[in-house]
mmCIF file of C-alpha atoms in Angstrom:
data_model
loop_
_atom_site.group_PDB
_atom_site.id
_atom_site.type_symbol
_atom_site.label_atom_id
_atom_site.label_comp_id
_atom_site.label_asym_id
_atom_site.label_seq_id
_atom_site.Cartn_x
_atom_site.Cartn_y
_atom_site.Cartn_z
ATOM 1 C CA UNK A 28 114.222 182.841 53.410
ATOM 2 C CA UNK A 29 116.429 179.909 53.516
ATOM 3 C CA UNK A 30 118.292 181.129 56.494
ATOM 4 C CA UNK A 31 115.248 181.596 58.270
ATOM 5 C CA UNK A 32 114.481 178.000 57.755
ATOM 6 C CA UNK A 33 117.826 176.808 58.729
ATOM 7 C CA UNK A 34 117.523 178.845 61.891
ATOM 8 C CA UNK A 35 114.298 177.374 62.900
ATOM 9 C CA UNK A 36 115.561 173.899 62.111
ATOM 10 C CA UNK A 37 118.599 174.335 64.486
ATOM 11 C CA UNK A 38 116.401 175.860 67.064
ATOM 12 C CA UNK A 39 114.367 172.733 67.156
ATOM 13 C CA UNK A 40 117.272 170.450 67.378
ATOM 14 C CA UNK A 41 119.187 172.297 69.865
ATOM 15 C CA UNK A 42 121.676 173.846 67.889
ATOM 16 C CA UNK A 43 122.271 177.563 67.008
ATOM 17 C CA UNK A 44 123.892 179.473 64.313
ATOM 18 C CA UNK A 45 126.104 182.038 65.876
ATOM 19 C CA UNK A 46 126.108 184.212 62.403
ATOM 20 C CA UNK A 47 122.263 184.886 63.269
ATOM 21 C CA UNK A 48 122.945 185.722 66.936
ATOM 22 C CA UNK A 49 125.463 188.447 65.821
ATOM 23 C CA UNK A 50 124.324 191.988 65.257
ATOM 24 C CA UNK A 51 124.479 192.668 61.491
ATOM 25 C CA UNK A 52 126.392 195.646 62.013
ATOM 26 C CA UNK A 53 129.169 193.779 64.176
ATOM 27 C CA UNK A 54 132.142 193.051 62.273
ATOM 28 C CA UNK A 55 132.344 189.206 61.500
ATOM 29 C CA UNK A 56 135.285 187.708 63.486
ATOM 30 C CA UNK A 57 136.358 184.240 62.387
ATOM 31 C CA UNK A 58 136.529 181.286 64.810
ATOM 32 C CA UNK A 59 139.537 178.987 65.062
ATOM 33 C CA UNK A 60 137.118 176.114 63.764
ATOM 34 C CA UNK A 61 136.826 178.048 60.584
ATOM 35 C CA UNK A 62 140.862 178.831 60.371
ATOM 36 C CA UNK A 63 141.099 176.166 57.517
ATOM 37 C CA UNK A 64 138.585 177.628 55.560
ATOM 38 C CA UNK A 65 139.346 180.234 53.315
ATOM 39 C CA UNK A 66 137.907 183.607 53.806
ATOM 40 C CA UNK A 67 135.908 183.974 50.448
ATOM 41 C CA UNK A 68 133.961 180.479 51.596
ATOM 42 C CA UNK A 69 132.736 181.770 55.084
ATOM 43 C CA UNK A 70 129.821 183.511 53.742
ATOM 44 C CA UNK A 71 128.797 180.526 51.656
ATOM 45 C CA UNK A 72 129.084 178.122 54.280
ATOM 46 C CA UNK A 73 126.703 178.020 57.170
ATOM 47 C CA UNK A 74 128.948 176.731 60.250
ATOM 48 C CA UNK A 75 127.184 174.791 63.039
ATOM 49 C CA UNK A 76 127.962 174.885 66.479
ATOM 50 C CA UNK A 77 126.421 173.985 70.062
ATOM 51 C CA UNK A 78 125.464 176.492 72.266
ATOM 52 C CA UNK A 79 127.283 175.073 75.016
ATOM 53 C CA UNK A 80 130.351 173.000 74.988
ATOM 54 C CA UNK A 81 129.805 169.238 74.214
ATOM 55 C CA UNK A 82 131.091 166.807 76.693
ATOM 56 C CA UNK A 83 130.708 162.965 75.647
ATOM 57 C CA UNK A 84 130.931 160.281 78.359
ATOM 58 C CA UNK A 85 130.739 156.675 78.251
ATOM 59 C CA UNK A 86 127.170 155.495 77.684
ATOM 60 C CA UNK A 87 125.476 153.225 80.446
ATOM 61 C CA UNK A 88 122.747 151.130 79.199
ATOM 62 C CA UNK A 89 120.115 150.779 81.992
ATOM 63 C CA UNK A 90 118.297 147.612 82.399
ATOM 64 C CA UNK A 91 115.097 147.165 80.712
ATOM 65 C CA UNK A 92 113.025 146.748 83.795
ATOM 66 C CA UNK A 93 109.961 146.482 82.118
ATOM 67 C CA UNK A 94 110.916 144.497 79.385
ATOM 68 C CA UNK A 95 112.673 142.148 81.580
ATOM 69 C CA UNK A 96 109.532 141.604 83.717
ATOM 70 C CA UNK A 97 107.266 141.055 80.712
ATOM 71 C CA UNK A 98 109.560 138.351 79.382
ATOM 72 C CA UNK A 99 110.117 136.712 82.557
ATOM 73 C CA UNK A 100 106.160 136.570 82.580
ATOM 74 C CA UNK A 101 106.047 134.947 79.451
ATOM 75 C CA UNK A 102 109.179 132.644 79.668
ATOM 76 C CA UNK A 103 109.187 131.530 83.300
ATOM 77 C CA UNK A 104 106.483 128.959 84.096
ATOM 78 C CA UNK A 105 104.143 130.079 86.934
ATOM 79 C CA UNK A 106 104.714 128.686 90.619
ATOM 80 C CA UNK A 107 102.912 125.338 91.200
ATOM 81 C CA UNK A 108 101.253 124.767 94.327
ATOM 82 C CA UNK A 109 103.420 122.033 95.907
ATOM 83 C CA UNK A 110 100.849 121.373 98.648
ATOM 84 C CA UNK A 111 98.086 120.720 96.415
ATOM 85 C CA UNK A 112 100.004 118.778 93.989
ATOM 86 C CA UNK A 113 101.325 116.513 96.998
ATOM 87 C CA UNK A 114 97.615 116.302 98.222
ATOM 88 C CA UNK A 115 96.408 115.000 94.909
ATOM 89 C CA UNK A 116 99.415 112.516 94.667
ATOM 90 C CA UNK A 117 98.379 111.018 98.158
ATOM 91 C CA UNK A 118 94.737 110.739 97.375
ATOM 92 C CA UNK A 119 95.690 109.063 94.425
ATOM 93 C CA UNK A 120 97.994 106.592 96.112
ATOM 94 C CA UNK A 121 95.295 105.775 98.912
ATOM 95 C CA UNK A 122 92.681 105.176 96.189
ATOM 96 C CA UNK A 123 95.213 102.935 94.316
ATOM 97 C CA UNK A 124 95.724 101.008 97.666
ATOM 98 C CA UNK A 125 92.113 100.639 98.171
ATOM 99 C CA UNK A 126 91.436 99.097 95.252
ATOM 100 C CA UNK A 127 94.223 96.693 95.216
ATOM 101 C CA UNK A 128 92.984 95.759 98.999
ATOM 102 C CA UNK A 129 89.040 95.287 97.822
ATOM 103 C CA UNK A 130 90.108 93.641 94.844
ATOM 104 C CA UNK A 131 92.366 91.266 96.986
ATOM 105 C CA UNK A 132 89.857 90.317 99.372
ATOM 106 C CA UNK A 133 86.977 89.887 97.031
ATOM 107 C CA UNK A 134 88.609 87.389 94.826
ATOM 108 C CA UNK A 135 89.951 85.689 97.857
ATOM 109 C CA UNK A 136 86.238 85.254 99.477
ATOM 110 C CA UNK A 137 85.200 84.236 96.021
ATOM 111 C CA UNK A 138 88.006 81.554 95.639
ATOM 112 C CA UNK A 139 87.144 79.957 99.340
ATOM 113 C CA UNK A 140 83.767 79.906 98.384
ATOM 114 C CA UNK A 141 83.895 78.022 95.111
ATOM 115 C CA UNK A 142 87.035 75.949 96.833
ATOM 116 C CA UNK A 143 84.826 74.649 99.591
ATOM 117 C CA UNK A 144 81.985 73.771 96.945
ATOM 118 C CA UNK A 145 84.173 71.993 94.853
ATOM 119 C CA UNK A 146 85.681 69.882 97.673
ATOM 120 C CA UNK A 147 82.383 69.318 99.222
ATOM 121 C CA UNK A 148 81.519 67.353 96.116
ATOM 122 C CA UNK A 149 84.654 66.330 95.033
ATOM 123 C CA UNK A 150 87.005 65.545 97.563
ATOM 124 C CA UNK A 151 90.295 65.228 96.029
ATOM 125 C CA UNK A 152 92.511 68.205 97.222
ATOM 126 C CA UNK A 153 95.234 67.090 95.321
ATOM 127 C CA UNK A 154 93.757 67.255 92.053
ATOM 128 C CA UNK A 155 92.158 70.548 92.844
ATOM 129 C CA UNK A 156 95.444 71.938 93.850
ATOM 130 C CA UNK A 157 96.899 70.944 90.715
ATOM 131 C CA UNK A 158 94.059 72.491 88.485
ATOM 132 C CA UNK A 159 94.508 75.633 90.077
ATOM 133 C CA UNK A 160 98.253 75.841 89.514
ATOM 134 C CA UNK A 161 97.365 74.546 86.069
ATOM 135 C CA UNK A 162 94.625 77.249 85.216
ATOM 136 C CA UNK A 163 97.068 80.116 86.362
ATOM 137 C CA UNK A 164 100.093 78.789 84.477
ATOM 138 C CA UNK A 165 97.802 78.739 81.287
ATOM 139 C CA UNK A 166 96.618 82.032 81.760
ATOM 140 C CA UNK A 167 99.850 83.730 82.116
ATOM 141 C CA UNK A 168 101.635 81.736 79.197
ATOM 142 C CA UNK A 169 98.481 83.399 77.238
ATOM 143 C CA UNK A 170 99.274 86.680 78.365
ATOM 144 C CA UNK A 171 102.879 86.425 77.627
ATOM 145 C CA UNK A 172 102.056 85.179 73.994
ATOM 146 C CA UNK A 173 99.881 88.024 73.191
ATOM 147 C CA UNK A 174 101.478 90.691 74.679
ATOM 148 C CA UNK A 175 99.368 91.356 77.545
ATOM 149 C CA UNK A 176 102.275 91.162 80.039
ATOM 150 C CA UNK A 177 106.023 91.106 79.340
ATOM 151 C CA UNK A 178 107.498 88.307 79.217
ATOM 152 C CA UNK A 179 110.234 87.861 82.134
ATOM 153 C CA UNK A 180 113.872 87.372 81.199
ATOM 154 C CA UNK A 181 114.903 84.469 83.283
ATOM 155 C CA UNK A 182 118.013 81.898 83.036
ATOM 156 C CA UNK A 183 119.102 78.698 84.825
ATOM 157 C CA UNK A 184 120.403 80.596 87.928
ATOM 158 C CA UNK A 185 116.814 82.290 88.290
ATOM 159 C CA UNK A 186 115.038 78.726 88.154
ATOM 160 C CA UNK A 187 117.639 77.344 90.431
ATOM 161 C CA UNK A 188 117.265 80.014 93.175
ATOM 162 C CA UNK A 189 113.153 79.569 92.738
ATOM 163 C CA UNK A 190 113.067 75.755 93.306
ATOM 164 C CA UNK A 191 113.161 75.659 97.114
ATOM 165 C CA UNK A 192 110.757 78.534 96.978
ATOM 166 C CA UNK A 193 108.189 76.646 94.901
ATOM 167 C CA UNK A 194 108.805 73.648 96.857
ATOM 168 C CA UNK A 195 107.330 75.099 100.020
ATOM 169 C CA UNK A 196 104.861 76.679 98.030
ATOM 170 C CA UNK A 197 103.672 73.390 96.547
ATOM 171 C CA UNK A 198 103.465 71.964 100.328
ATOM 172 C CA UNK A 199 101.555 74.835 101.680
ATOM 173 C CA UNK A 200 99.072 75.058 98.824
ATOM 174 C CA UNK A 201 97.962 71.281 98.881
ATOM 175 C CA UNK A 202 98.013 71.249 102.826
ATOM 176 C CA UNK A 203 95.695 74.053 102.966
ATOM 177 C CA UNK A 204 93.560 72.528 100.250
ATOM 178 C CA UNK A 205 93.526 69.486 102.337
ATOM 179 C CA UNK A 206 92.548 71.182 105.553
ATOM 180 C CA UNK A 207 89.517 72.825 103.810
ATOM 181 C CA UNK A 208 88.408 69.605 102.535
ATOM 182 C CA UNK A 209 88.142 68.276 106.238
ATOM 183 C CA UNK A 210 86.874 71.244 108.131
ATOM 184 C CA UNK A 211 85.330 74.511 107.868
ATOM 185 C CA UNK A 212 86.896 77.170 105.916
ATOM 186 C CA UNK A 213 86.753 79.430 108.907
ATOM 187 C CA UNK A 214 88.329 77.281 111.044
ATOM 188 C CA UNK A 215 91.164 76.717 108.172
ATOM 189 C CA UNK A 216 91.770 80.620 108.437
ATOM 190 C CA UNK A 217 91.583 80.819 112.024
ATOM 191 C CA UNK A 218 94.254 78.187 112.560
ATOM 192 C CA UNK A 219 96.391 79.903 109.449
ATOM 193 C CA UNK A 220 96.369 83.110 111.283
ATOM 194 C CA UNK A 221 98.704 81.673 113.743
ATOM 195 C CA UNK A 222 101.214 81.708 110.936
ATOM 196 C CA UNK A 223 103.345 84.581 112.516
ATOM 197 C CA UNK A 224 104.295 82.495 115.596
ATOM 198 C CA UNK A 225 105.564 80.084 113.138
ATOM 199 C CA UNK A 226 107.695 82.489 111.412
ATOM 200 C CA UNK A 227 109.324 83.726 114.722
ATOM 201 C CA UNK A 228 110.042 80.228 115.960
ATOM 202 C CA UNK A 229 111.786 79.342 112.991
ATOM 203 C CA UNK A 230 113.812 82.411 112.296
ATOM 204 C CA UNK A 231 114.689 82.422 116.099
ATOM 205 C CA UNK A 232 115.762 78.752 116.483
ATOM 206 C CA UNK A 233 116.855 78.001 113.074
ATOM 207 C CA UNK A 234 118.144 81.100 111.534
ATOM 208 C CA UNK A 235 119.347 82.669 114.930
ATOM 209 C CA UNK A 236 117.181 85.926 114.674
ATOM 210 C CA UNK A 237 116.266 88.002 117.722
ATOM 211 C CA UNK A 238 113.277 89.986 118.056
ATOM 212 C CA UNK A 239 111.953 92.651 120.133
ATOM 213 C CA UNK A 240 110.127 91.815 123.443
ATOM 214 C CA UNK A 241 106.630 93.172 121.738
ATOM 215 C CA UNK A 242 106.877 90.846 119.342
ATOM 216 C CA UNK A 243 107.145 87.679 121.553
ATOM 217 C CA UNK A 244 104.407 89.171 123.550
ATOM 218 C CA UNK A 245 102.214 89.079 120.374
ATOM 219 C CA UNK A 246 102.423 85.600 120.012
ATOM 220 C CA UNK A 247 100.693 85.147 123.135
ATOM 221 C CA UNK A 248 96.905 85.895 121.861
ATOM 222 C CA UNK A 249 97.951 84.250 118.732
ATOM 223 C CA UNK A 250 98.699 80.842 120.085
ATOM 224 C CA UNK A 251 95.962 81.059 122.731
ATOM 225 C CA UNK A 252 93.301 82.318 120.421
ATOM 226 C CA UNK A 253 94.330 79.525 117.837
ATOM 227 C CA UNK A 254 94.140 77.101 120.811
ATOM 228 C CA UNK A 255 90.902 78.300 121.994
ATOM 229 C CA UNK A 256 89.203 77.920 118.793
ATOM 230 C CA UNK A 257 90.338 74.688 117.924
ATOM 231 C CA UNK A 258 89.228 73.082 121.271
ATOM 232 C CA UNK A 259 85.681 74.520 120.963
ATOM 233 C CA UNK A 260 85.458 73.567 117.173
ATOM 234 C CA UNK A 261 82.260 71.587 116.645
ATOM 235 C CA UNK A 262 83.369 69.830 113.793
ATOM 236 C CA UNK A 263 87.143 69.435 114.786
ATOM 237 C CA UNK A 264 89.396 67.023 112.533
ATOM 238 C CA UNK A 265 92.867 66.308 112.931
ATOM 239 C CA UNK A 266 93.648 66.042 109.501
ATOM 240 C CA UNK A 267 92.048 69.331 108.786
ATOM 241 C CA UNK A 268 94.115 70.847 111.765
ATOM 242 C CA UNK A 269 97.251 69.560 110.728
ATOM 243 C CA UNK A 270 96.936 70.331 107.430
ATOM 244 C CA UNK A 271 96.450 73.979 108.203
ATOM 245 C CA UNK A 272 99.598 73.875 110.609
ATOM 246 C CA UNK A 273 101.718 72.410 107.788
ATOM 247 C CA UNK A 274 100.519 75.073 105.499
ATOM 248 C CA UNK A 275 101.705 77.703 108.002
ATOM 249 C CA UNK A 276 104.789 76.159 108.344
ATOM 250 C CA UNK A 277 105.466 75.452 104.528
ATOM 251 C CA UNK A 278 104.607 79.270 103.984
ATOM 252 C CA UNK A 279 107.054 80.353 106.621
ATOM 253 C CA UNK A 280 109.956 78.618 104.456
ATOM 254 C CA UNK A 281 108.479 80.067 101.349
ATOM 255 C CA UNK A 282 108.765 83.631 102.771
ATOM 256 C CA UNK A 283 112.411 82.721 103.992
ATOM 257 C CA UNK A 284 113.718 81.143 100.829
ATOM 258 C CA UNK A 285 112.080 83.800 98.754
ATOM 259 C CA UNK A 286 113.629 86.722 100.618
ATOM 260 C CA UNK A 287 117.073 85.076 100.662
ATOM 261 C CA UNK A 288 117.305 83.916 97.254
ATOM 262 C CA UNK A 289 115.425 86.290 95.069
ATOM 263 C CA UNK A 290 116.918 89.554 96.262
ATOM 264 C CA UNK A 291 118.263 91.583 93.517
ATOM 265 C CA UNK A 292 116.435 89.469 90.964
ATOM 266 C CA UNK A 293 114.805 91.610 88.396
ATOM 267 C CA UNK A 294 111.317 89.284 88.219
ATOM 268 C CA UNK A 295 108.505 90.631 90.394
ATOM 269 C CA UNK A 296 105.069 91.132 90.922
ATOM 270 C CA UNK A 297 102.758 88.921 88.620
ATOM 271 C CA UNK A 298 105.587 87.596 86.770
ATOM 272 C CA UNK A 299 107.074 86.208 89.833
ATOM 273 C CA UNK A 300 103.946 84.414 91.117
ATOM 274 C CA UNK A 301 103.444 83.147 87.649
ATOM 275 C CA UNK A 302 107.037 81.394 87.340
ATOM 276 C CA UNK A 303 106.315 80.265 90.916
ATOM 277 C CA UNK A 304 103.064 78.797 89.884
ATOM 278 C CA UNK A 305 104.563 76.910 86.639
ATOM 279 C CA UNK A 306 107.300 75.357 88.993
ATOM 280 C CA UNK A 307 105.050 74.482 91.366
ATOM 281 C CA UNK A 308 103.073 72.937 88.651
ATOM 282 C CA UNK A 309 105.591 70.301 87.746
ATOM 283 C CA UNK A 310 106.540 69.428 91.159
ATOM 284 C CA UNK A 311 102.999 68.674 92.064
ATOM 285 C CA UNK A 312 101.743 66.838 89.320
ATOM 286 C CA UNK A 313 103.734 63.495 89.731
ATOM 287 C CA UNK A 314 102.710 63.439 93.652
ATOM 288 C CA UNK A 315 98.963 64.141 92.709
ATOM 289 C CA UNK A 316 98.960 61.019 90.390
ATOM 290 C CA UNK A 317 100.666 59.056 92.710
ATOM 291 C CA UNK A 318 98.629 59.954 96.067
ATOM 292 C CA UNK A 319 94.578 59.866 94.173
ATOM 293 C CA UNK A 320 95.369 58.853 90.607
ATOM 294 C CA UNK A 321 93.414 59.294 87.559
ATOM 295 C CA UNK A 322 90.848 56.308 88.200
ATOM 296 C CA UNK A 323 90.052 58.041 91.622
ATOM 297 C CA UNK A 324 89.690 61.393 89.620
ATOM 298 C CA UNK A 325 87.218 59.972 86.946
ATOM 299 C CA UNK A 326 84.892 58.142 89.429
ATOM 300 C CA UNK A 327 84.461 61.083 91.496
ATOM 301 C CA UNK A 328 84.017 63.457 88.635
ATOM 302 C CA UNK A 329 81.398 61.212 87.558
ATOM 303 C CA UNK A 330 79.865 61.152 90.867
ATOM 304 C CA UNK A 331 79.909 64.960 91.467
ATOM 305 C CA UNK A 332 78.169 65.662 87.843
ATOM 306 C CA UNK A 333 75.464 63.416 89.130
ATOM 307 C CA UNK A 334 74.843 65.137 92.298
ATOM 308 C CA UNK A 335 75.526 68.762 91.341
ATOM 309 C CA UNK A 336 75.231 69.018 87.662
ATOM 310 C CA UNK A 337 76.684 70.556 84.863
ATOM 311 C CA UNK A 338 77.496 73.805 87.131
ATOM 312 C CA UNK A 339 80.034 71.562 89.028
ATOM 313 C CA UNK A 340 82.361 72.258 85.854
ATOM 314 C CA UNK A 341 81.764 75.882 86.220
ATOM 315 C CA UNK A 342 82.803 75.706 89.788
ATOM 316 C CA UNK A 343 86.024 74.004 89.341
ATOM 317 C CA UNK A 344 86.865 76.577 86.557
ATOM 318 C CA UNK A 345 85.850 79.458 88.856
ATOM 319 C CA UNK A 346 87.926 78.160 91.801
ATOM 320 C CA UNK A 347 91.040 77.333 89.611
ATOM 321 C CA UNK A 348 91.032 80.713 88.012
ATOM 322 C CA UNK A 349 90.101 82.976 90.910
ATOM 323 C CA UNK A 350 93.105 81.046 92.926
ATOM 324 C CA UNK A 351 95.270 82.367 90.617
ATOM 325 C CA UNK A 352 93.908 85.955 90.428
ATOM 326 C CA UNK A 353 93.827 86.579 94.180
ATOM 327 C CA UNK A 354 97.363 85.471 94.396
ATOM 328 C CA UNK A 355 98.473 87.286 91.535
ATOM 329 C CA UNK A 356 96.606 90.619 93.017
ATOM 330 C CA UNK A 357 98.214 90.132 96.207
ATOM 331 C CA UNK A 358 101.939 90.007 94.652
ATOM 332 C CA UNK A 359 101.129 92.859 92.688
ATOM 333 C CA UNK A 360 100.083 95.054 96.012
ATOM 334 C CA UNK A 361 103.182 93.767 97.539
ATOM 335 C CA UNK A 362 105.061 95.569 94.892
ATOM 336 C CA UNK A 363 103.171 98.755 95.615
ATOM 337 C CA UNK A 364 102.837 98.918 99.404
ATOM 338 C CA UNK A 365 104.995 98.390 102.693
ATOM 339 C CA UNK A 366 105.266 95.155 104.181
ATOM 340 C CA UNK A 367 103.524 96.596 107.450
ATOM 341 C CA UNK A 368 100.136 97.435 105.535
ATOM 342 C CA UNK A 369 100.568 94.417 103.620
ATOM 343 C CA UNK A 370 100.392 92.448 106.935
ATOM 344 C CA UNK A 371 97.315 94.790 107.938
ATOM 345 C CA UNK A 372 95.709 93.793 104.683
ATOM 346 C CA UNK A 373 96.363 90.172 105.206
ATOM 347 C CA UNK A 374 94.694 89.989 108.646
ATOM 348 C CA UNK A 375 91.676 92.135 107.371
ATOM 349 C CA UNK A 376 91.544 89.729 104.657
ATOM 350 C CA UNK A 377 91.125 86.583 106.913
ATOM 351 C CA UNK A 378 88.472 88.426 109.002
ATOM 352 C CA UNK A 379 86.397 88.985 105.814
ATOM 353 C CA UNK A 380 86.956 85.319 104.524
ATOM 354 C CA UNK A 381 85.880 83.903 107.990
ATOM 355 C CA UNK A 382 82.802 85.801 108.352
ATOM 356 C CA UNK A 383 81.582 85.183 104.682
ATOM 357 C CA UNK A 384 82.234 81.638 105.124
ATOM 358 C CA UNK A 385 80.108 81.377 108.275
ATOM 359 C CA UNK A 386 77.304 83.388 106.855
ATOM 360 C CA UNK A 387 77.403 81.603 103.299
ATOM 361 C CA UNK A 388 77.859 77.967 104.485
ATOM 362 C CA UNK A 389 75.721 78.605 107.729
ATOM 363 C CA UNK A 390 78.532 77.268 109.761
ATOM 364 C CA UNK A 391 77.659 76.681 113.547
ATOM 365 C CA UNK A 392 79.778 78.776 115.661
ATOM 366 C CA UNK A 393 79.799 78.992 119.552
ATOM 367 C CA UNK A 394 80.515 82.212 121.401
ATOM 368 C CA UNK A 395 83.431 80.513 123.102
ATOM 369 C CA UNK A 396 84.984 79.702 119.378
ATOM 370 C CA UNK A 397 84.265 82.977 118.035
ATOM 371 C CA UNK A 398 86.155 84.729 121.003
ATOM 372 C CA UNK A 399 88.958 82.444 120.258
ATOM 373 C CA UNK A 400 88.851 83.703 116.555
ATOM 374 C CA UNK A 401 89.082 87.339 117.343
ATOM 375 C CA UNK A 402 91.860 86.960 120.093
ATOM 376 C CA UNK A 403 93.951 84.833 117.253
ATOM 377 C CA UNK A 404 93.369 87.540 114.657
ATOM 378 C CA UNK A 405 93.753 90.660 117.228
ATOM 379 C CA UNK A 406 97.279 88.770 118.053
ATOM 380 C CA UNK A 407 98.073 88.765 114.316
ATOM 381 C CA UNK A 408 97.533 92.553 114.031
ATOM 382 C CA UNK A 409 99.596 93.320 117.089
ATOM 383 C CA UNK A 410 102.380 91.283 115.612
ATOM 384 C CA UNK A 411 102.408 92.921 112.410
ATOM 385 C CA UNK A 412 102.726 96.304 114.403
ATOM 386 C CA UNK A 413 105.534 95.169 116.492
ATOM 387 C CA UNK A 414 107.524 93.367 113.920
ATOM 388 C CA UNK A 415 108.238 96.593 111.719
#
C-alpha cells in the first residue's frame, strides 16, 4: 500500500520507480548508481530515477514584461500636453500685461485730471511738483518699514550713479508741471509726444549713435504734427510750450543716464523709482523754496481754500499719490514687458490722457488742431516700430 502511494506520487511529479516498471518475475539487476549500496539494503531503499536523462542548462530569466509595464504606469509621470501648458502660460502673460496697461493708463488719467484741478486753483507748480515727490517718498518709506516691499540694498556708488538721473528727472517733472499750469493738459501731452525726436537728435549729435532711415523718416510726422498743433492751439502760451519742450529734453537725458549708469545694478522696478523720487525731492526742495517761497504758498493756499473749499485738500492729496502710483506701475511694467511693448503702451497712454482731458475740461479743439495731434501720435507709434 505504501508502494502504491509512492508510485502515484512519482507519477505526479514526473518521476518513475524503475522497480515498479519491471516485471516481478524478472531478476533484479543492479544499476551502476546503486553500486555503492550493500545488496541487502537494496530492497529496503526506494531508488528514484528520472525516466529520461536530466540535462541542466544555465537559466535565462525572462524580463517581467507585465510587471515592468505596470511599474512604469505607476512610477513614471503621465505625459504633459506642452501645447496646452504653453497656451495657458501665454494667456496668463497677456492678461498680466493687459492689467498693467489698464492700471497705468487709469492712474495717469486720474493724476492729470487732479493735477490740472490743483494748478487751476493753486498756480504754484514748483510746490505741486515737490509734494508729488514727497508723497511717493513717504509711501515707499512706510512700505519698507512695515515689510510690504523689500528694502533695496544700496551703497554710495549707487547713489552717485543715480544723481544725474535724478537731476534730469527733477527738471523734466517740474517743466511738465509748469507747462500744465499754463496750457491745457491735451496741448502739453501733444508736445510731449515729440520726445522721440529729441531722443534721436541727442543720441545722434551728442553720443554719435546712428539709426536706420526708417527712424529718421518717422520723425517727420512727429515734428510736423506737433508744429501744426502748436500753431492752431487756441490758448497757446509760450511758457507752457517751452515747459513741455524742456521736459522732453530732460527726460531724454534721464533715459540716457539711466541706461548707461544703472546697467548691472540690482535695484530695479518700484525700488528704483522710489530711490529716484527721494533723491529728486532733495534736489528740488531748495529750488522750490527759492523760486516760489513759503509766503506765496501760504497766501495761495488760503485763496484756494476760499475759492474751492475743503475738497481742495483732497485734490492735492490725490494728485500727489496718483503721480507716484502711475510712475511706479510704469517702472514695474518695464520690468515685465519688452521696450517695444512699453513704447506702444506709452503712445496709447497719451491718447487716453488727451481724449479724457478734452472731455472733462471741455477744451475747445479745432479740427486742424486735432489733425496735428493725430499726426504726431501716429509718428510716435511709427518711431517705436522702427526703433526696435
